[in-house]
């Protein structure tokens, strides 16, 4: 069975400093992995996804994530935080092998706070 | 950018009442989903829908729940007799295909409070 663990429920950084949101996954096959972001009172927006192509994936708003099979990790990073990055971030793994991938499995989320 | 829209944004209902949550998926998408998030818990998959039938459902999606695509644009989730534990944020989502790795687009959610 697939699962996702987000290691931090809350991360606080200062504006202009790097962001690291940690995610470990468990999967019995090569997974598809995603990071979604949810700003207050907004829907879930896809930041980036890994689907067995390049292991370093670049997303929107300067975020990127690296798939490390040996560490079963898919940590999200950004070199320099902006105030608008304050939101909740979800690491997600596709639940099903092969065809249907609608059964996404979400982590508990990491709330990112950015201090001025 | 096209988006998934949901109504209502917030609904309060009495226990035992029927609730219908509505969604308009992105227009050229063929796969539709409902997820829910109980306050303080993970976002959980409920059901996926393709070609006018359920393609997959979770253990949460019991006989109290049903989905329907009543016309060419709407996708609804019905809870037949609401329970207190149905209080949650319900997210509708859609995707162009069902292939692994395809992007799933989510709406802003409908917050259901059962009292």
PDB file of C-alpha atoms in Angstrom:
ATOM      1  CA  UNK A   1       0.000   0.000   0.000  1.00  0.00           C
ATOM      2  CA  UNK A   2       1.119   3.537  -0.685  1.00  0.00           C
ATOM      3  CA  UNK A   3       1.585   6.141   2.028  1.00  0.00           C
ATOM      4  CA  UNK A   4       3.071   9.558   2.550  1.00  0.00           C
ATOM      5  CA  UNK A   5       4.608  11.088   5.655  1.00  0.00           C
ATOM      6  CA  UNK A   6       5.187  14.796   5.983  1.00  0.00           C
ATOM      7  CA  UNK A   7       7.721  15.155   8.723  1.00  0.00           C
ATOM      8  CA  UNK A   8       6.806  18.649   9.881  1.00  0.00           C
ATOM      9  CA  UNK A   9       3.325  19.926  10.608  1.00  0.00           C
ATOM     10  CA  UNK A  10       4.548  23.536  10.739  1.00  0.00           C
ATOM     11  CA  UNK A  11       7.614  25.249   9.277  1.00  0.00           C
ATOM     12  CA  UNK A  12       8.459  28.888   9.874  1.00  0.00           C
ATOM     13  CA  UNK A  13      11.057  30.778   7.830  1.00  0.00           C
ATOM     14  CA  UNK A  14      12.069  34.384   7.322  1.00  0.00           C
ATOM     15  CA  UNK A  15      11.429  36.080   4.006  1.00  0.00           C
ATOM     16  CA  UNK A  16      14.393  35.593   1.678  1.00  0.00           C
ATOM     17  CA  UNK A  17      15.652  32.429   3.389  1.00  0.00           C
ATOM     18  CA  UNK A  18      15.459  28.896   1.947  1.00  0.00           C
ATOM     19  CA  UNK A  19      12.433  26.678   2.365  1.00  0.00           C
ATOM     20  CA  UNK A  20      12.594  22.918   2.972  1.00  0.00           C
ATOM     21  CA  UNK A  21       9.416  20.902   3.392  1.00  0.00           C
ATOM     22  CA  UNK A  22      10.097  17.239   3.979  1.00  0.00           C
ATOM     23  CA  UNK A  23       8.180  14.288   2.603  1.00  0.00           C
ATOM     24  CA  UNK A  24       8.839  10.554   2.704  1.00  0.00           C
ATOM     25  CA  UNK A  25       6.788   8.055   0.796  1.00  0.00           C
ATOM     26  CA  UNK A  26       6.162   4.350   0.842  1.00  0.00           C
ATOM     27  CA  UNK A  27       5.216   2.559  -2.342  1.00  0.00           C
ATOM     28  CA  UNK A  28       5.410  -0.974  -3.632  1.00  0.00           C
ATOM     29  CA  UNK A  29       6.058   0.272  -7.152  1.00  0.00           C
ATOM     30  CA  UNK A  30       7.524   3.310  -8.857  1.00  0.00           C
ATOM     31  CA  UNK A  31       5.179   6.060  -7.734  1.00  0.00           C
ATOM     32  CA  UNK A  32       3.867   9.295  -9.160  1.00  0.00           C
ATOM     33  CA  UNK A  33       4.443  12.024  -6.583  1.00  0.00           C
ATOM     34  CA  UNK A  34       2.979  15.490  -6.322  1.00  0.00           C
ATOM     35  CA  UNK A  35       3.126  18.599  -4.203  1.00  0.00           C
ATOM     36  CA  UNK A  36      -0.056  20.624  -3.868  1.00  0.00           C
ATOM     37  CA  UNK A  37      -0.439  23.987  -2.150  1.00  0.00           C
ATOM     38  CA  UNK A  38      -3.525  25.397  -0.479  1.00  0.00           C
ATOM     39  CA  UNK A  39      -3.711  29.097   0.259  1.00  0.00           C
ATOM     40  CA  UNK A  40      -6.323  30.255   2.773  1.00  0.00           C
ATOM     41  CA  UNK A  41      -9.844  29.940   1.369  1.00  0.00           C
ATOM     42  CA  UNK A  42      -8.519  28.581  -1.909  1.00  0.00           C
ATOM     43  CA  UNK A  43      -8.526  25.188  -3.583  1.00  0.00           C
ATOM     44  CA  UNK A  44      -5.647  22.753  -3.920  1.00  0.00           C
ATOM     45  CA  UNK A  45      -3.193  23.921  -6.582  1.00  0.00           C
ATOM     46  CA  UNK A  46      -0.602  21.652  -8.162  1.00  0.00           C
ATOM     47  CA  UNK A  47       2.939  22.899  -7.553  1.00  0.00           C
ATOM     48  CA  UNK A  48       4.839  20.120  -9.304  1.00  0.00           C
ATOM     49  CA  UNK A  49       4.797  16.411 -10.055  1.00  0.00           C
ATOM     50  CA  UNK A  50       7.208  13.535 -10.539  1.00  0.00           C
ATOM     51  CA  UNK A  51       6.265  10.777 -12.962  1.00  0.00           C
ATOM     52  CA  UNK A  52       9.470   8.736 -13.426  1.00  0.00           C
ATOM     53  CA  UNK A  53      11.203  11.186 -15.738  1.00  0.00           C
ATOM     54  CA  UNK A  54      13.848  13.582 -14.376  1.00  0.00           C
ATOM     55  CA  UNK A  55      14.411  13.157 -10.655  1.00  0.00           C
ATOM     56  CA  UNK A  56      14.717  16.907 -10.080  1.00  0.00           C
ATOM     57  CA  UNK A  57      11.366  18.449 -10.802  1.00  0.00           C
ATOM     58  CA  UNK A  58      10.775  22.159 -11.185  1.00  0.00           C
ATOM     59  CA  UNK A  59       7.396  23.636 -10.384  1.00  0.00           C
ATOM     60  CA  UNK A  60       5.636  26.940 -10.236  1.00  0.00           C
ATOM     61  CA  UNK A  61       6.690  29.926  -8.133  1.00  0.00           C
ATOM     62  CA  UNK A  62      10.326  28.808  -7.924  1.00  0.00           C
ATOM     63  CA  UNK A  63       9.660  25.557  -6.067  1.00  0.00           C
ATOM     64  CA  UNK A  64      11.404  22.318  -6.904  1.00  0.00           C
ATOM     65  CA  UNK A  65      11.553  18.811  -5.510  1.00  0.00           C
ATOM     66  CA  UNK A  66      13.973  15.933  -5.875  1.00  0.00           C
ATOM     67  CA  UNK A  67      12.887  12.316  -6.048  1.00  0.00           C
ATOM     68  CA  UNK A  68      15.379  10.166  -4.142  1.00  0.00           C
ATOM     69  CA  UNK A  69      14.506   6.515  -4.426  1.00  0.00           C
ATOM     70  CA  UNK A  70      17.258   5.368  -2.055  1.00  0.00           C
ATOM     71  CA  UNK A  71      15.872   7.634   0.666  1.00  0.00           C
ATOM     72  CA  UNK A  72      12.195   7.285  -0.375  1.00  0.00           C
ATOM     73  CA  UNK A  73      12.003  11.058  -0.167  1.00  0.00           C
ATOM     74  CA  UNK A  74      10.473  13.848  -2.211  1.00  0.00           C
ATOM     75  CA  UNK A  75      11.359  17.015  -0.331  1.00  0.00           C
ATOM     76  CA  UNK A  76      10.129  20.392  -1.553  1.00  0.00           C
ATOM     77  CA  UNK A  77      12.560  23.301  -1.657  1.00  0.00           C
ATOM     78  CA  UNK A  78      12.742  26.930  -2.645  1.00  0.00           C
ATOM     79  CA  UNK A  79      15.910  29.025  -2.483  1.00  0.00           C
ATOM     80  CA  UNK A  80      14.259  32.189  -1.182  1.00  0.00           C
ATOM     81  CA  UNK A  81      10.894  32.411   0.573  1.00  0.00           C
ATOM     82  CA  UNK A  82       8.387  35.105  -0.264  1.00  0.00           C
ATOM     83  CA  UNK A  83       5.555  36.294   1.928  1.00  0.00           C
ATOM     84  CA  UNK A  84       3.068  34.963  -0.629  1.00  0.00           C
ATOM     85  CA  UNK A  85       4.423  31.428  -0.075  1.00  0.00           C
ATOM     86  CA  UNK A  86       2.659  31.235   3.282  1.00  0.00           C
ATOM     87  CA  UNK A  87       0.179  28.389   2.829  1.00  0.00           C
ATOM     88  CA  UNK A  88      -0.361  24.714   3.551  1.00  0.00           C
ATOM     89  CA  UNK A  89       1.584  22.246   1.434  1.00  0.00           C
ATOM     90  CA  UNK A  90       0.582  18.661   0.769  1.00  0.00           C
ATOM     91  CA  UNK A  91       2.800  15.859  -0.442  1.00  0.00           C
ATOM     92  CA  UNK A  92       0.763  13.364  -2.442  1.00  0.00           C
ATOM     93  CA  UNK A  93       1.360   9.927  -3.948  1.00  0.00           C
ATOM     94  CA  UNK A  94      -0.756   8.277  -6.589  1.00  0.00           C
ATOM     95  CA  UNK A  95      -2.541   5.366  -4.981  1.00  0.00           C
ATOM     96  CA  UNK A  96      -2.917   3.021  -7.894  1.00  0.00           C
ATOM     97  CA  UNK A  97      -0.506   1.229 -10.127  1.00  0.00           C
ATOM     98  CA  UNK A  98      -0.848   1.821 -13.830  1.00  0.00           C
ATOM     99  CA  UNK A  99      -4.057   3.204 -15.293  1.00  0.00           C
ATOM    100  CA  UNK A 100      -6.300   4.885 -12.788  1.00  0.00           C
ATOM    101  CA  UNK A 101      -4.571   7.455 -10.663  1.00  0.00           C
ATOM    102  CA  UNK A 102      -7.515   9.283  -9.203  1.00  0.00           C
ATOM    103  CA  UNK A 103      -6.994   7.677  -5.825  1.00  0.00           C
ATOM    104  CA  UNK A 104      -4.443  10.163  -4.557  1.00  0.00           C
ATOM    105  CA  UNK A 105      -3.032   9.626  -1.084  1.00  0.00           C
ATOM    106  CA  UNK A 106      -2.328  12.848   0.786  1.00  0.00           C
ATOM    107  CA  UNK A 107       0.095  13.616   3.547  1.00  0.00           C
ATOM    108  CA  UNK A 108      -1.170  15.496   6.589  1.00  0.00           C
ATOM    109  CA  UNK A 109       0.144  18.775   5.268  1.00  0.00           C
ATOM    110  CA  UNK A 110       2.818  21.235   6.342  1.00  0.00           C
ATOM    111  CA  UNK A 111       1.818  24.766   7.183  1.00  0.00           C
ATOM    112  CA  UNK A 112       4.463  27.207   6.015  1.00  0.00           C
ATOM    113  CA  UNK A 113       4.707  30.559   7.764  1.00  0.00           C
ATOM    114  CA  UNK A 114       6.923  33.327   6.357  1.00  0.00           C
ATOM    115  CA  UNK A 115       8.095  36.085   8.678  1.00  0.00           C
ATOM    116  CA  UNK A 116       8.991  39.520   7.300  1.00  0.00           C
TER     117      UNK A 116
ATOM    118  CA  UNK B   1      -6.763  29.307 -16.549  1.00  0.00           C
ATOM    119  CA  UNK B   2      -9.724  26.924 -16.467  1.00  0.00           C
ATOM    120  CA  UNK B   3     -10.807  25.865 -13.016  1.00  0.00           C
ATOM    121  CA  UNK B   4     -13.112  23.548 -11.141  1.00  0.00           C
ATOM    122  CA  UNK B   5     -15.924  25.417  -9.420  1.00  0.00           C
ATOM    123  CA  UNK B   6     -17.941  24.213  -6.454  1.00  0.00           C
ATOM    124  CA  UNK B   7     -21.169  25.303  -4.803  1.00  0.00           C
ATOM    125  CA  UNK B   8     -22.049  26.010  -2.107  1.00  0.00           C
ATOM    126  CA  UNK B   9     -18.861  27.200  -0.476  1.00  0.00           C
ATOM    127  CA  UNK B  10     -20.371  26.527   2.932  1.00  0.00           C
ATOM    128  CA  UNK B  11     -23.499  24.668   3.999  1.00  0.00           C
ATOM    129  CA  UNK B  12     -24.940  24.000   7.419  1.00  0.00           C
ATOM    130  CA  UNK B  13     -27.438  21.172   7.644  1.00  0.00           C
ATOM    131  CA  UNK B  14     -29.294  19.259  10.327  1.00  0.00           C
ATOM    132  CA  UNK B  15     -28.396  15.670  11.035  1.00  0.00           C
ATOM    133  CA  UNK B  16     -30.480  13.309   8.936  1.00  0.00           C
ATOM    134  CA  UNK B  17     -31.034  15.786   6.122  1.00  0.00           C
ATOM    135  CA  UNK B  18     -29.991  15.182   2.545  1.00  0.00           C
ATOM    136  CA  UNK B  19     -27.257  17.345   1.087  1.00  0.00           C
ATOM    137  CA  UNK B  20     -26.189  17.831  -2.515  1.00  0.00           C
ATOM    138  CA  UNK B  21     -22.820  19.372  -3.268  1.00  0.00           C
ATOM    139  CA  UNK B  22     -22.341  20.629  -6.776  1.00  0.00           C
ATOM    140  CA  UNK B  23     -19.309  20.893  -8.986  1.00  0.00           C
ATOM    141  CA  UNK B  24     -18.555  22.095 -12.481  1.00  0.00           C
ATOM    142  CA  UNK B  25     -15.405  20.307 -13.677  1.00  0.00           C
ATOM    143  CA  UNK B  26     -13.084  21.726 -16.302  1.00  0.00           C
ATOM    144  CA  UNK B  27     -14.965  21.527 -19.573  1.00  0.00           C
ATOM    145  CA  UNK B  28     -12.873  19.061 -21.602  1.00  0.00           C
ATOM    146  CA  UNK B  29     -12.084  16.763 -18.675  1.00  0.00           C
ATOM    147  CA  UNK B  30     -13.427  13.239 -18.586  1.00  0.00           C
ATOM    148  CA  UNK B  31     -12.532  12.020 -15.081  1.00  0.00           C
ATOM    149  CA  UNK B  32     -14.158  13.408 -11.969  1.00  0.00           C
ATOM    150  CA  UNK B  33     -13.444  12.911  -8.304  1.00  0.00           C
ATOM    151  CA  UNK B  34     -14.603  13.757  -4.815  1.00  0.00           C
ATOM    152  CA  UNK B  35     -12.291  14.028  -1.845  1.00  0.00           C
ATOM    153  CA  UNK B  36     -12.960  15.166   1.684  1.00  0.00           C
ATOM    154  CA  UNK B  37     -10.960  16.586   4.561  1.00  0.00           C
ATOM    155  CA  UNK B  38     -12.267  16.356   8.086  1.00  0.00           C
ATOM    156  CA  UNK B  39     -10.905  19.204  10.194  1.00  0.00           C
ATOM    157  CA  UNK B  40      -7.394  18.394  11.345  1.00  0.00           C
ATOM    158  CA  UNK B  41      -7.153  15.209   9.293  1.00  0.00           C
ATOM    159  CA  UNK B  42      -5.769  14.199   5.909  1.00  0.00           C
ATOM    160  CA  UNK B  43      -7.462  14.808   2.589  1.00  0.00           C
ATOM    161  CA  UNK B  44      -9.114  11.470   1.725  1.00  0.00           C
ATOM    162  CA  UNK B  45     -10.250  10.011  -1.574  1.00  0.00           C
ATOM    163  CA  UNK B  46     -13.958   9.245  -1.828  1.00  0.00           C
ATOM    164  CA  UNK B  47     -14.783   8.323  -5.402  1.00  0.00           C
ATOM    165  CA  UNK B  48     -13.764   8.591  -9.041  1.00  0.00           C
ATOM    166  CA  UNK B  49     -16.206   8.758 -11.936  1.00  0.00           C
ATOM    167  CA  UNK B  50     -15.725   8.170 -15.640  1.00  0.00           C
ATOM    168  CA  UNK B  51     -18.055   7.537 -18.533  1.00  0.00           C
ATOM    169  CA  UNK B  52     -21.113   7.972 -16.338  1.00  0.00           C
ATOM    170  CA  UNK B  53     -20.157   5.389 -13.796  1.00  0.00           C
ATOM    171  CA  UNK B  54     -18.087   5.021 -10.667  1.00  0.00           C
ATOM    172  CA  UNK B  55     -14.637   3.704 -11.538  1.00  0.00           C
ATOM    173  CA  UNK B  56     -13.303   3.477  -7.997  1.00  0.00           C
ATOM    174  CA  UNK B  57     -14.508   4.248  -4.498  1.00  0.00           C
ATOM    175  CA  UNK B  58     -13.040   4.161  -1.032  1.00  0.00           C
ATOM    176  CA  UNK B  59     -14.401   2.504   2.099  1.00  0.00           C
ATOM    177  CA  UNK B  60     -15.726   5.892   3.178  1.00  0.00           C
ATOM    178  CA  UNK B  61     -18.058   6.030   0.173  1.00  0.00           C
ATOM    179  CA  UNK B  62     -20.843   3.870   1.576  1.00  0.00           C
ATOM    180  CA  UNK B  63     -24.514   3.648   0.627  1.00  0.00           C
ATOM    181  CA  UNK B  64     -25.185   7.071   2.100  1.00  0.00           C
ATOM    182  CA  UNK B  65     -23.179   8.639  -0.704  1.00  0.00           C
ATOM    183  CA  UNK B  66     -23.951   8.845  -4.388  1.00  0.00           C
ATOM    184  CA  UNK B  67     -22.584  10.751  -7.361  1.00  0.00           C
ATOM    185  CA  UNK B  68     -24.211  11.845 -10.536  1.00  0.00           C
ATOM    186  CA  UNK B  69     -23.518  13.754 -13.689  1.00  0.00           C
ATOM    187  CA  UNK B  70     -27.031  15.048 -14.342  1.00  0.00           C
ATOM    188  CA  UNK B  71     -26.103  17.041 -17.436  1.00  0.00           C
ATOM    189  CA  UNK B  72     -23.086  17.840 -19.558  1.00  0.00           C
ATOM    190  CA  UNK B  73     -21.471  20.171 -17.080  1.00  0.00           C
ATOM    191  CA  UNK B  74     -22.369  19.371 -13.461  1.00  0.00           C
ATOM    192  CA  UNK B  75     -21.061  16.647 -11.195  1.00  0.00           C
ATOM    193  CA  UNK B  76     -22.810  16.198  -7.867  1.00  0.00           C
ATOM    194  CA  UNK B  77     -22.189  14.440  -4.578  1.00  0.00           C
ATOM    195  CA  UNK B  78     -25.275  13.515  -2.584  1.00  0.00           C
ATOM    196  CA  UNK B  79     -25.253  12.506   1.047  1.00  0.00           C
ATOM    197  CA  UNK B  80     -28.573  10.859   1.720  1.00  0.00           C
ATOM    198  CA  UNK B  81     -28.903  11.221   5.494  1.00  0.00           C
ATOM    199  CA  UNK B  82     -26.131  13.291   6.981  1.00  0.00           C
ATOM    200  CA  UNK B  83     -24.357  12.353  10.187  1.00  0.00           C
ATOM    201  CA  UNK B  84     -22.308  14.560  12.476  1.00  0.00           C
ATOM    202  CA  UNK B  85     -19.145  12.832  11.256  1.00  0.00           C
ATOM    203  CA  UNK B  86     -19.879  13.946   7.684  1.00  0.00           C
ATOM    204  CA  UNK B  87     -18.827  17.458   8.664  1.00  0.00           C
ATOM    205  CA  UNK B  88     -15.829  18.154   6.465  1.00  0.00           C
ATOM    206  CA  UNK B  89     -14.480  20.105   3.517  1.00  0.00           C
ATOM    207  CA  UNK B  90     -15.455  18.319   0.319  1.00  0.00           C
ATOM    208  CA  UNK B  91     -13.250  18.837  -2.724  1.00  0.00           C
ATOM    209  CA  UNK B  92     -14.323  18.141  -6.269  1.00  0.00           C
ATOM    210  CA  UNK B  93     -11.610  17.481  -8.830  1.00  0.00           C
ATOM    211  CA  UNK B  94     -11.231  16.600 -12.482  1.00  0.00           C
ATOM    212  CA  UNK B  95      -8.589  15.441 -14.917  1.00  0.00           C
ATOM    213  CA  UNK B  96      -8.333  15.088 -18.679  1.00  0.00           C
ATOM    214  CA  UNK B  97      -7.336  11.441 -18.498  1.00  0.00           C
ATOM    215  CA  UNK B  98      -7.074   8.799 -15.832  1.00  0.00           C
ATOM    216  CA  UNK B  99      -3.465   7.952 -16.615  1.00  0.00           C
ATOM    217  CA  UNK B 100      -0.965   7.778 -13.816  1.00  0.00           C
ATOM    218  CA  UNK B 101       0.782  11.114 -13.375  1.00  0.00           C
ATOM    219  CA  UNK B 102      -1.916  13.115 -15.105  1.00  0.00           C
ATOM    220  CA  UNK B 103      -2.668  16.354 -13.309  1.00  0.00           C
ATOM    221  CA  UNK B 104      -5.781  16.422 -11.164  1.00  0.00           C
ATOM    222  CA  UNK B 105      -7.313  19.877 -10.737  1.00  0.00           C
ATOM    223  CA  UNK B 106      -9.169  20.656  -7.532  1.00  0.00           C
ATOM    224  CA  UNK B 107     -11.929  23.092  -6.713  1.00  0.00           C
ATOM    225  CA  UNK B 108     -11.932  25.402  -3.715  1.00  0.00           C
ATOM    226  CA  UNK B 109     -14.034  23.058  -1.655  1.00  0.00           C
ATOM    227  CA  UNK B 110     -17.467  23.001  -0.049  1.00  0.00           C
ATOM    228  CA  UNK B 111     -17.433  23.186   3.703  1.00  0.00           C
ATOM    229  CA  UNK B 112     -20.241  21.053   5.160  1.00  0.00           C
ATOM    230  CA  UNK B 113     -21.256  21.438   8.782  1.00  0.00           C
ATOM    231  CA  UNK B 114     -23.747  18.934  10.176  1.00  0.00           C
ATOM    232  CA  UNK B 115     -25.445  19.991  13.422  1.00  0.00           C
TER     233      UNK B 115
END
